[in-house]
CSV table of C-alpha atoms and ligand atoms in Angstrom, one decimal:
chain,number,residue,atom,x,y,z
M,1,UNK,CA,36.1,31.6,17.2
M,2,UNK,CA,38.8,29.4,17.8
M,3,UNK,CA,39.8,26.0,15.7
M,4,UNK,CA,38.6,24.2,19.0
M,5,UNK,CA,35.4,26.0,19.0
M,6,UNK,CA,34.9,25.3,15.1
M,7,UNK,CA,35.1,21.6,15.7
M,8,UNK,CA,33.1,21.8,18.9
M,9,UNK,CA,30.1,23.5,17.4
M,10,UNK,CA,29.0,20.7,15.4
M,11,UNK,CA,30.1,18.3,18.0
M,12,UNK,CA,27.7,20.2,20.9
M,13,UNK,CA,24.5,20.2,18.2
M,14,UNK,CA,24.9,16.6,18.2
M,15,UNK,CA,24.9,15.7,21.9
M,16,UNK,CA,22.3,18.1,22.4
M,17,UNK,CA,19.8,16.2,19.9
M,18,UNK,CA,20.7,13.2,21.4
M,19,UNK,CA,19.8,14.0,24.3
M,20,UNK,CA,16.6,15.5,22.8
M,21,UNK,CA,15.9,12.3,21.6
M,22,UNK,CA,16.3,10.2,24.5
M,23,UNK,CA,14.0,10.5,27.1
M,24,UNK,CA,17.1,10.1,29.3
M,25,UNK,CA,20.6,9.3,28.8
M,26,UNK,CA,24.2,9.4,30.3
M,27,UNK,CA,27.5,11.0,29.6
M,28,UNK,CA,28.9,7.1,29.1
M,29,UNK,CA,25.7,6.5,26.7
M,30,UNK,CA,26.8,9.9,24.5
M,31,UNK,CA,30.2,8.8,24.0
M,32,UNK,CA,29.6,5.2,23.1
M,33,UNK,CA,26.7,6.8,20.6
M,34,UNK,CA,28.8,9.7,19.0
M,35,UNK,CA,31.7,8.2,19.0
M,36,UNK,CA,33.1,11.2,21.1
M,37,UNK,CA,35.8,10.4,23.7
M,38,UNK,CA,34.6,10.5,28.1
M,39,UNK,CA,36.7,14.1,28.4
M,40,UNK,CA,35.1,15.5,25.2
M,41,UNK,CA,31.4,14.3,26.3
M,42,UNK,CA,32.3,15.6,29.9
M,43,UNK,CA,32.9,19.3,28.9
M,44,UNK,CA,30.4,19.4,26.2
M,45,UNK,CA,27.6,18.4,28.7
M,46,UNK,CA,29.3,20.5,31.5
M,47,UNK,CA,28.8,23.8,28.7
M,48,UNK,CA,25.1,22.8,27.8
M,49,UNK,CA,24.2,22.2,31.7
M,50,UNK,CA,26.0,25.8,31.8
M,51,UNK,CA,23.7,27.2,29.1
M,52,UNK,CA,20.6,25.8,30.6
M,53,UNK,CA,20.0,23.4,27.2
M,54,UNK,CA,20.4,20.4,29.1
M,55,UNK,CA,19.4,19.5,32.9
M,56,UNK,CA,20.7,16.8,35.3
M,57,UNK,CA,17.2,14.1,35.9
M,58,UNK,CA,18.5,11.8,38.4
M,59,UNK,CA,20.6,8.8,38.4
M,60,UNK,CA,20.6,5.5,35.9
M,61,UNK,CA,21.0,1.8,36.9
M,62,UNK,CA,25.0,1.2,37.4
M,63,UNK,CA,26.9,-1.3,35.5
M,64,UNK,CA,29.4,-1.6,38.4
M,65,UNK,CA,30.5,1.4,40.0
M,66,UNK,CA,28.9,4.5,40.7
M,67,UNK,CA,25.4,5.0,39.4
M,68,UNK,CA,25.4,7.3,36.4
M,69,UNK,CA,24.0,10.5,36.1
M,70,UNK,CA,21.2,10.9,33.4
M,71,UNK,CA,20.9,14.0,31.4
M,72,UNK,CA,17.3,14.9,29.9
M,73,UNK,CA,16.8,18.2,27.8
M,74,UNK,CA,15.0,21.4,29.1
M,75,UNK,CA,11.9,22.4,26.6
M,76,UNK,CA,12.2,26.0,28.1
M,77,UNK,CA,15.5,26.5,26.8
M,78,UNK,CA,14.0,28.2,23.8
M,79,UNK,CA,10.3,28.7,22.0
M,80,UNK,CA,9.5,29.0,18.7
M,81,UNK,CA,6.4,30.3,16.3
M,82,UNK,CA,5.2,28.7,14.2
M,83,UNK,CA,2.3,30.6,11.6
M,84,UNK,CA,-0.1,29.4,9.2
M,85,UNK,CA,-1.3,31.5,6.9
M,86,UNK,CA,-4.4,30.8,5.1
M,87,UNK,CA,-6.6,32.1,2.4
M,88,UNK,CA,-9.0,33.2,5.1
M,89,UNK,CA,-7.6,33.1,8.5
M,90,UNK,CA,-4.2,33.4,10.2
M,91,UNK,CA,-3.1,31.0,13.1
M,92,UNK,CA,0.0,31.6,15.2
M,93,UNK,CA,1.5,29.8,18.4
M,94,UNK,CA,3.8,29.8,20.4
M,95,UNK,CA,5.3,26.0,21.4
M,96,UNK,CA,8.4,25.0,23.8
M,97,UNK,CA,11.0,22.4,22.6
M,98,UNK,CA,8.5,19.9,22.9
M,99,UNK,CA,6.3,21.6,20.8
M,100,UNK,CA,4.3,22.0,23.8
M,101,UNK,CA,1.4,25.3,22.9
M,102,UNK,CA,1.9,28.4,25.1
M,103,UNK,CA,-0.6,30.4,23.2
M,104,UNK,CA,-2.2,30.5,20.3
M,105,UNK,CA,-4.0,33.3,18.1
M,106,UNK,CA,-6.3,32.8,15.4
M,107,UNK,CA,-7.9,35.8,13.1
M,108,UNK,CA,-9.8,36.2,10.3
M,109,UNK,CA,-7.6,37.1,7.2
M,110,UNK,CA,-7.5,37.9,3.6
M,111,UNK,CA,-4.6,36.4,1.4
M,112,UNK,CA,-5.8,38.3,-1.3
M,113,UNK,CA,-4.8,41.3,-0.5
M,114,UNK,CA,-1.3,40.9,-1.2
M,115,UNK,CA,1.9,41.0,0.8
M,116,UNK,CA,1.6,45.2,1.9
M,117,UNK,CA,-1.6,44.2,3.8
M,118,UNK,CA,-0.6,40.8,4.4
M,119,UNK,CA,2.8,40.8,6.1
M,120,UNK,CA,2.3,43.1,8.8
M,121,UNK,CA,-0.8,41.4,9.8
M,122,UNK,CA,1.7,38.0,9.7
M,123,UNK,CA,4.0,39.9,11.8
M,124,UNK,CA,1.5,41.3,14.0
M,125,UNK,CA,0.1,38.1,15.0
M,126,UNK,CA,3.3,36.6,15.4
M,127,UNK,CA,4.2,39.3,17.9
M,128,UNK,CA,0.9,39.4,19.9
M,129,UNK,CA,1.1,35.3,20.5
M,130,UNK,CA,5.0,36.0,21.9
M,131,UNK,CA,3.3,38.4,24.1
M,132,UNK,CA,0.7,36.3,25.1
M,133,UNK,CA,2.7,33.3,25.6
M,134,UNK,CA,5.0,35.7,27.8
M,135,UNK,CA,8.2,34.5,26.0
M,136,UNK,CA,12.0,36.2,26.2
M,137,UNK,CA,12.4,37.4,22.7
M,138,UNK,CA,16.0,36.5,23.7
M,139,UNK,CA,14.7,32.7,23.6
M,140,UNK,CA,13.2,32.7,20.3
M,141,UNK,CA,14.9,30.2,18.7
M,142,UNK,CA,13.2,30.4,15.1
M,143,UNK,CA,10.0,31.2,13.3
M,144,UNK,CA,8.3,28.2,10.9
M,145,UNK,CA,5.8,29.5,8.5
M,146,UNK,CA,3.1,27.8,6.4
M,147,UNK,CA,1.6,29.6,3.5
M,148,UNK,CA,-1.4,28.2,0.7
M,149,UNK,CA,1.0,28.3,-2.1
M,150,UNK,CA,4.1,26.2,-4.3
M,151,UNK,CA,7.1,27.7,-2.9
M,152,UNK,CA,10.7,28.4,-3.9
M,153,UNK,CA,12.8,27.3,-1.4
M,154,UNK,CA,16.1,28.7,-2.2
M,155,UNK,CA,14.6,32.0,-2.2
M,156,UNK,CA,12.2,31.3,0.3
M,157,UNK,CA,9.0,33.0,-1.9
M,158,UNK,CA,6.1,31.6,-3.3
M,159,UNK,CA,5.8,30.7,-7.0
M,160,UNK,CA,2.5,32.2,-9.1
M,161,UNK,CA,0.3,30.9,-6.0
M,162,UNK,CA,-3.4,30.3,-7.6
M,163,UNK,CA,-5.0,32.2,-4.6
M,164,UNK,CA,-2.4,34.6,-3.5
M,165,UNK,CA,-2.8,37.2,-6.1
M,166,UNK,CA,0.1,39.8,-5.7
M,167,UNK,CA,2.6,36.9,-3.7
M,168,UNK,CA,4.3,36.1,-6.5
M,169,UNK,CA,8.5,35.9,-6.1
M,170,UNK,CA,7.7,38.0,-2.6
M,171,UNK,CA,10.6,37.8,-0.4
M,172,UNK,CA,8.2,36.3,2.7
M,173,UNK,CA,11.0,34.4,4.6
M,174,UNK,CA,13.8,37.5,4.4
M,175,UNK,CA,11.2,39.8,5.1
M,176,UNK,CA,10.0,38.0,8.8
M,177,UNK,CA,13.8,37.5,9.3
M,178,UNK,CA,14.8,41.2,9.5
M,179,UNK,CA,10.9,41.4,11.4
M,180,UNK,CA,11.6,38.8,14.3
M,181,UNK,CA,15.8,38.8,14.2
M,182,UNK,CA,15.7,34.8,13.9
M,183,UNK,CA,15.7,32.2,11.1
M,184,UNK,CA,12.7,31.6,9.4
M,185,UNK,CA,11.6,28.4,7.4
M,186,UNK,CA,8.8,27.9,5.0
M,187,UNK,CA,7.1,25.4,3.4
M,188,UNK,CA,3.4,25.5,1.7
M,189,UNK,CA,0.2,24.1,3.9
M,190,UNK,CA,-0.5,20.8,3.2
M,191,UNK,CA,3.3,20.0,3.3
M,192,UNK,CA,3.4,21.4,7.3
M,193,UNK,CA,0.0,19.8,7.9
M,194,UNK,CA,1.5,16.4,7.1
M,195,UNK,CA,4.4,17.1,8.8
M,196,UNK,CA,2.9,18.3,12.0
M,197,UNK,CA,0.2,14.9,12.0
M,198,UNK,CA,3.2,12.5,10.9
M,199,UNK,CA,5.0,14.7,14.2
M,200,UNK,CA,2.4,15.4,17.0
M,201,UNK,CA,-0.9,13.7,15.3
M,202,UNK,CA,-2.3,10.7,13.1
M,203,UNK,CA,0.9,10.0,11.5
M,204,UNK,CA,3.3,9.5,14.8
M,205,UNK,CA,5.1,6.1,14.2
M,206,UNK,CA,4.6,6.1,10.1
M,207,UNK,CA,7.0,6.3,7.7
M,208,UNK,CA,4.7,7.2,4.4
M,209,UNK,CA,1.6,9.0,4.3
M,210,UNK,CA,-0.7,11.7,2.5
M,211,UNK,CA,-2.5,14.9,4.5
M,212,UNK,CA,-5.1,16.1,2.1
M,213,UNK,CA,-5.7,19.8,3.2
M,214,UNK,CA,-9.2,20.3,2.5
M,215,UNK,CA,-10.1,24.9,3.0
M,216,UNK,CA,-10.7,27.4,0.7
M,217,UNK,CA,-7.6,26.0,-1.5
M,218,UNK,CA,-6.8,21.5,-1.7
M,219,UNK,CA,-3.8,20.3,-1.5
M,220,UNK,CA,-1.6,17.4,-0.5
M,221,UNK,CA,1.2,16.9,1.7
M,222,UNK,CA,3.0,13.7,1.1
M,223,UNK,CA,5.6,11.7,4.0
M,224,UNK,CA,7.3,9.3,1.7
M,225,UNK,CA,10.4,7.4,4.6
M,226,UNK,CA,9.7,9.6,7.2
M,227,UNK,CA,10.5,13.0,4.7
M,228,UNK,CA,8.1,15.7,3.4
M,229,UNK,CA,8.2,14.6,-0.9
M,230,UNK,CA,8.6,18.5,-2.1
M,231,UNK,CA,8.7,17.3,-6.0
M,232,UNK,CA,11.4,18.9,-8.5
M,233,UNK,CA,10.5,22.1,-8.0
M,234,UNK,CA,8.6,22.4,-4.9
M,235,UNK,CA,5.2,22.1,-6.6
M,236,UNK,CA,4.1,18.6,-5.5
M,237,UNK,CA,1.3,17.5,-3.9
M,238,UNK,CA,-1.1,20.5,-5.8
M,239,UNK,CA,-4.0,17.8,-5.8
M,240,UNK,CA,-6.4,20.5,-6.0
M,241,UNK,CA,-6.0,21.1,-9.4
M,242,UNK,CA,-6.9,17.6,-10.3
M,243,UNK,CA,-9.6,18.0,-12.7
M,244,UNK,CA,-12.2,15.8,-11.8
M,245,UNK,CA,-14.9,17.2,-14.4
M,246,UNK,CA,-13.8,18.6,-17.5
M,247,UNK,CA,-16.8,20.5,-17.8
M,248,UNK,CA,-17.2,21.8,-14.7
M,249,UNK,CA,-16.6,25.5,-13.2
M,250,UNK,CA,-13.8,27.4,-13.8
M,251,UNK,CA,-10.8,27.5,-11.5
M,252,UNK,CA,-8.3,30.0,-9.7
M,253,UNK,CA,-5.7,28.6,-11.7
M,254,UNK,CA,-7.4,28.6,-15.3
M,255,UNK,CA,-8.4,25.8,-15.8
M,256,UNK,CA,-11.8,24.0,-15.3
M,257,UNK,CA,-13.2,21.3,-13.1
M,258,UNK,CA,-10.5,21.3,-10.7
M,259,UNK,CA,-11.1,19.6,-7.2
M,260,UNK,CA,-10.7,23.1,-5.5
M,261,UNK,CA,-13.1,24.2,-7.5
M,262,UNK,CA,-15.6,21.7,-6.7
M,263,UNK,CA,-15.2,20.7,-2.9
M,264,UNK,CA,-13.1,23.8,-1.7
M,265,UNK,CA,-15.0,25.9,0.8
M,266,UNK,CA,-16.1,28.5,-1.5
M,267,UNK,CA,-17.3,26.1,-3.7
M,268,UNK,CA,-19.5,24.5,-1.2
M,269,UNK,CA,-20.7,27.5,-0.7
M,270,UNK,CA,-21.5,28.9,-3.9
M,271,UNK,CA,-23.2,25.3,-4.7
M,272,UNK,CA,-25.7,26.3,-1.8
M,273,UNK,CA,-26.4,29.7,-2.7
M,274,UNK,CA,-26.9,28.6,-6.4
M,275,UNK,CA,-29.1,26.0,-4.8
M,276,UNK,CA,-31.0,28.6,-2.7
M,277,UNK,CA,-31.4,31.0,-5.8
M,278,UNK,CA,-32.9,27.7,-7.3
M,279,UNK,CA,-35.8,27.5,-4.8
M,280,UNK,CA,-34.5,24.0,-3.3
M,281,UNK,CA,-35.7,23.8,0.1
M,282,UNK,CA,-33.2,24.1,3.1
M,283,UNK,CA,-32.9,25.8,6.4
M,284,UNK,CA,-30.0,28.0,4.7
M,285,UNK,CA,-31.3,31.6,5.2
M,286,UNK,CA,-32.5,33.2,1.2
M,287,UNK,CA,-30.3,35.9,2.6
M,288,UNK,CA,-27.1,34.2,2.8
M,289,UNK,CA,-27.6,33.3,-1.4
M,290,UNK,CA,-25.8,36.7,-2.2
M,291,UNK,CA,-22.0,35.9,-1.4
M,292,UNK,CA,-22.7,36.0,2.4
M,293,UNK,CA,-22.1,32.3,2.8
M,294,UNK,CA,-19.4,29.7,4.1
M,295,UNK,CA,-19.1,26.5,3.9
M,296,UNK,CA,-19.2,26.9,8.1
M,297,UNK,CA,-22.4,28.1,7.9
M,298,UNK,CA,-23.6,24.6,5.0
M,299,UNK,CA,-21.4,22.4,7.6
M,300,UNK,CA,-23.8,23.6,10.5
M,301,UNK,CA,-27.0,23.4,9.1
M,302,UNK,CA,-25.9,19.5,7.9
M,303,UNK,CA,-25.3,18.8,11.4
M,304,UNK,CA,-28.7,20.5,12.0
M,305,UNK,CA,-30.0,17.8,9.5
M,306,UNK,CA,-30.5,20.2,6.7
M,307,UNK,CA,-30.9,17.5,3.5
M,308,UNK,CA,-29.2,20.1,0.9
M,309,UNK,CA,-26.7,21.1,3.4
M,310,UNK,CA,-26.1,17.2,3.7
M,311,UNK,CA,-26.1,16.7,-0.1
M,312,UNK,CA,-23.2,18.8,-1.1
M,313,UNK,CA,-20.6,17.7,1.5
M,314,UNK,CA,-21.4,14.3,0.5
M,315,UNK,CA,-21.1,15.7,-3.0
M,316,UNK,CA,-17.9,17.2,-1.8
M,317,UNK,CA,-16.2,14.0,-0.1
M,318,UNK,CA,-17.0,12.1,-3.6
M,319,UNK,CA,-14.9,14.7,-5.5
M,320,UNK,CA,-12.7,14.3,-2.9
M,321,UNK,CA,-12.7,10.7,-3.1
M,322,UNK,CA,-12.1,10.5,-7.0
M,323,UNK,CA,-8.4,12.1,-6.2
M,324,UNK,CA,-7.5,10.7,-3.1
M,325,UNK,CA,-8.0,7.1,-4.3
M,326,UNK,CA,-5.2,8.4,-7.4
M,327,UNK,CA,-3.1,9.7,-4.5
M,328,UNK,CA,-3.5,6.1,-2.7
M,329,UNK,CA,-2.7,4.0,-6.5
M,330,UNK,CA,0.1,6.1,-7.0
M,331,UNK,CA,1.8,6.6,-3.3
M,332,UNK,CA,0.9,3.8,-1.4
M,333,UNK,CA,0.7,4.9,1.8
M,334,UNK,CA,0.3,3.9,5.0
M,335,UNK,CA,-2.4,6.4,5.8
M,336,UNK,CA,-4.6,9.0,4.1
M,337,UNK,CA,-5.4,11.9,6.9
M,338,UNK,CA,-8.1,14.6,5.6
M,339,UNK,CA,-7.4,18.1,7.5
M,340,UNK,CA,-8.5,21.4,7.0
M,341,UNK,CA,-11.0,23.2,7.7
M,342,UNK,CA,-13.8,21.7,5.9
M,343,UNK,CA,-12.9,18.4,7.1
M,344,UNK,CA,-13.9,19.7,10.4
M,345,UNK,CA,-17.2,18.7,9.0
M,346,UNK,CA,-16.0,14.8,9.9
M,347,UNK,CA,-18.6,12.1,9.0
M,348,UNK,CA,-20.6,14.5,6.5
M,349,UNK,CA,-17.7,14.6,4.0
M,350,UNK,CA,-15.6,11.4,5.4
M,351,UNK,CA,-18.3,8.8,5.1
M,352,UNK,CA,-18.5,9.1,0.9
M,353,UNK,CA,-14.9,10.1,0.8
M,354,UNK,CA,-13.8,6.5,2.2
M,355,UNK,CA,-16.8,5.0,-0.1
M,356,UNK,CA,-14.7,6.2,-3.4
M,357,UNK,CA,-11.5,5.2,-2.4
M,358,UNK,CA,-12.9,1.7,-1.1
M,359,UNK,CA,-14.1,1.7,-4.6
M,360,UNK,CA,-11.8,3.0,-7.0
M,361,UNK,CA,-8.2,1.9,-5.1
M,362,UNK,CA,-6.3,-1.5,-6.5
M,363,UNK,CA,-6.4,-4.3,-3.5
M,364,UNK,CA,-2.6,-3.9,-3.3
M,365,UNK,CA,-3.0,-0.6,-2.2
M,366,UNK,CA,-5.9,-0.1,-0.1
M,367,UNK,CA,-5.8,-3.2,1.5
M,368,UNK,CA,-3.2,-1.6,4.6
M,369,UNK,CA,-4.4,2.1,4.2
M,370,UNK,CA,-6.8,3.9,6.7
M,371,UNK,CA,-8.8,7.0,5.8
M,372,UNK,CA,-9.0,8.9,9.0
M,373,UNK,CA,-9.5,12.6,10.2
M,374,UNK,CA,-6.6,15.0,11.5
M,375,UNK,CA,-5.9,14.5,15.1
M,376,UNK,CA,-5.0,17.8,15.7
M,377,UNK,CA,-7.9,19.9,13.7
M,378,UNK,CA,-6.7,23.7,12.7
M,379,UNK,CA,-3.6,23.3,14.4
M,380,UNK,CA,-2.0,20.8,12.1
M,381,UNK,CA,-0.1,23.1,9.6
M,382,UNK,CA,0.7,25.6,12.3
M,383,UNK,CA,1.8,22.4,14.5
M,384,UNK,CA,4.0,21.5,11.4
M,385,UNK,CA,5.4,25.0,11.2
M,386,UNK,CA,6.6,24.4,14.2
M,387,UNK,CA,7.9,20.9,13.5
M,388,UNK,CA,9.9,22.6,10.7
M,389,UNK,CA,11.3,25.4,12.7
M,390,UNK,CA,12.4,23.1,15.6
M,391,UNK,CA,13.8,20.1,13.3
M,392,UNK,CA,15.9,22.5,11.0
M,393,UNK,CA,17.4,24.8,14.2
M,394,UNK,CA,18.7,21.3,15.8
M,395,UNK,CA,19.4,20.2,12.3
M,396,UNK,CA,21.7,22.8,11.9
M,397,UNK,CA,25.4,22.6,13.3
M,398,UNK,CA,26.2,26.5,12.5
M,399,UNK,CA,23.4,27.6,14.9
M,400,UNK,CA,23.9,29.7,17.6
M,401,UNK,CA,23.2,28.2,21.2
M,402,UNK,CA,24.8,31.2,22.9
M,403,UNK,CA,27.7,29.3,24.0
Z,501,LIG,ZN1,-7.3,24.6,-10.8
């Protein structure tokens, strides 16, 4: 690569993302924005219309002359995966440059197995998706992964992860790198869940909110000016291990009383079976006391009108409550989206959630907040995976765009 080149790289990245930005725009718009001068615009854009990033959309409004020629982006010029690992399941898709979902997998899945089972099921789901989705592993721009743990993001591993036994320091991001041949970026669950909602769902057009992440583990993604808030080390946002009884049941972590281990979906569930083995009446089958259980299975029978069913994700949206209204005093902001799987559940666990924050929030801080559901259901986190992977590829000056 030539000195030229070197200074053109950077230069190319950032007419391509303004031209991703802008719905439309011409070469006369790119150099007043970037500074750039007419010739240098001209064979930048004549090298991306080469390369297939960029496509000619028809003709602006002249200021004179000759009517200008707008530029738009092409969202098949590359795909990338995004994955979300969970304690219980694994989701993969496939998106375009406009995040736009080819195909999509979802499995059941045990994070608890540790990474020897774990990673080539990742990998393997992440391959079968590309294959569904039909996409040129030459065009796979970048992998974005979400996994239920604190991370380390120089090293791209997770740190001690309360319900990934056996994860700990694991080399996840080199190890899908060598796996898929592209860059891979990570970042923990509720983190891509708020990214992908402030993205594609509830939070478009905000520039501070909190995703509480509601599954088998709780946690809390927080948007604070339009950035993910990762803490000193990475850690922040772990709201599940707010203890909201200090005499409650122990916790994955070691403690007692956490949220997770009050409202997760085990705990749900084992607060039904214990229920069940208590001779409390409910349509929950005796059978499904002994560990057979999910908080699915207490979500439907609530929706069937079951009255214990009913009691415990009420129950659970109180606990819930109790640490979302410390996220809303302390943050401040602009909107508070439940996601996860067990907010699925909607009303059963929203309805008393919103009650406690009403109640226990300062006036300052409630007053221009709304409690609302995910817009984009199980897909947030792998929808912010894929946020992630596309935002740090155009980010980046040094990437290749085969030119
Ligand atoms: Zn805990």
């Amino acid at each position: 690569m030539n000195g030229t080149e070197l200074i053109r790289g950077p230069n190319k990245a950032t007419v391509l993302n303004l031209v991703r930005q802008a719905q439309s725009i011409s070469r006369t718009q790119i150099a007043r924005q970037t500074g750039l001068s007419r010739s240098a615009v001209s064979t930048i854009v004549a090298e991306l219309l080469e390369a297939g990033w960029i496509v000619e959309c028809g003709s602006g409004k002249s200021s004179g002359g000759r009517r200008p020629i707008l530029l738009a982006h092409r969202p098949q010029a590359g795909y990338v995966l995004g994955l979300d690992v969970g304690a219980s399941h694994l989701s993969a898709l496939v998106t375009d440059l406009d995040a736009h979902v080819l195909a999509e997998v979802r499995r059941a899945f045990d994070v608890s197995r540790g990474p020897g089972v774990g990673l080539p099921a990742i990998a393997s789901i992440g391959e079968d998706v590309l294959a569904q989705g039909d996409v040129d592993r030459q065009q796979l721009l970048a992998v974005g992964i979400a996994v239920p743990g604190p991370l380390d993001y120089q090293r791209g591993t997770v740190i001690a992860p309360p319900i990934m036994p056996g994860w700990d320091g694991f080399p996840i991001r080199s190890h899908l790198e060598v796996r898929f041949g592209v860059p891979v970026y990570l970042d923990n669950d509720a983190n891509l869940g708020a990214l992908g909602e402030l993205r594609y769902g509830a939070g478009r057009g905000l520039q501070n909110l909190a995703f509480i992440k509601v599954a088998t583990g709780i946690g809390c993604g927080i948007v604070i000016d339009g950035r993910i808030y990762h803490g000193q080390t990475g850690a922040a946002g772990e709201i599940g291990h707010v203890v909201v009884d200090p005499d409650g049941p122990p916790c994955t972590c070691g403690g007692f009383g956490c949220l997770e281990a009050m409202a997760g979906g085990p705990a749900i569930a084992a607060r039904a079976g214990l229920a069940i083995q208590a001779g409390q009446s409910t349509i929950l089958r005796t059978g499904q006391a002994n560990g057979n259980l999910s908080a699915r299975d207490v979500a439907e029978a609530a929706r069937r009108g079951d009255p214990l069913s009913r009691q415990l994700f009420a129950d659970a949206g109180r606990l819930i409550g109790l640490a979302a209204a410390d996220v809303i005093n302390l943050l401040n902001p602009g909107r508070l989206i439940i996601g996860g799987g067990v907010s699925q559940a909607g009303d059963l666990i929203l309805e008393t959630l919103r009650e406690t924050v009403d109640r226990r929030t300062v006036r300052a801080a409630i007053e221009n907040v709304d409690v609302v559901q995910s817009e984009l259901g199980v897909r947030s986190t792998a929808l912010g995976a894929v946020a992630l992977a596309l935002q740090e590829t155009f980010k980046s000056s040094a990437v290749d765009f085969g030119f």
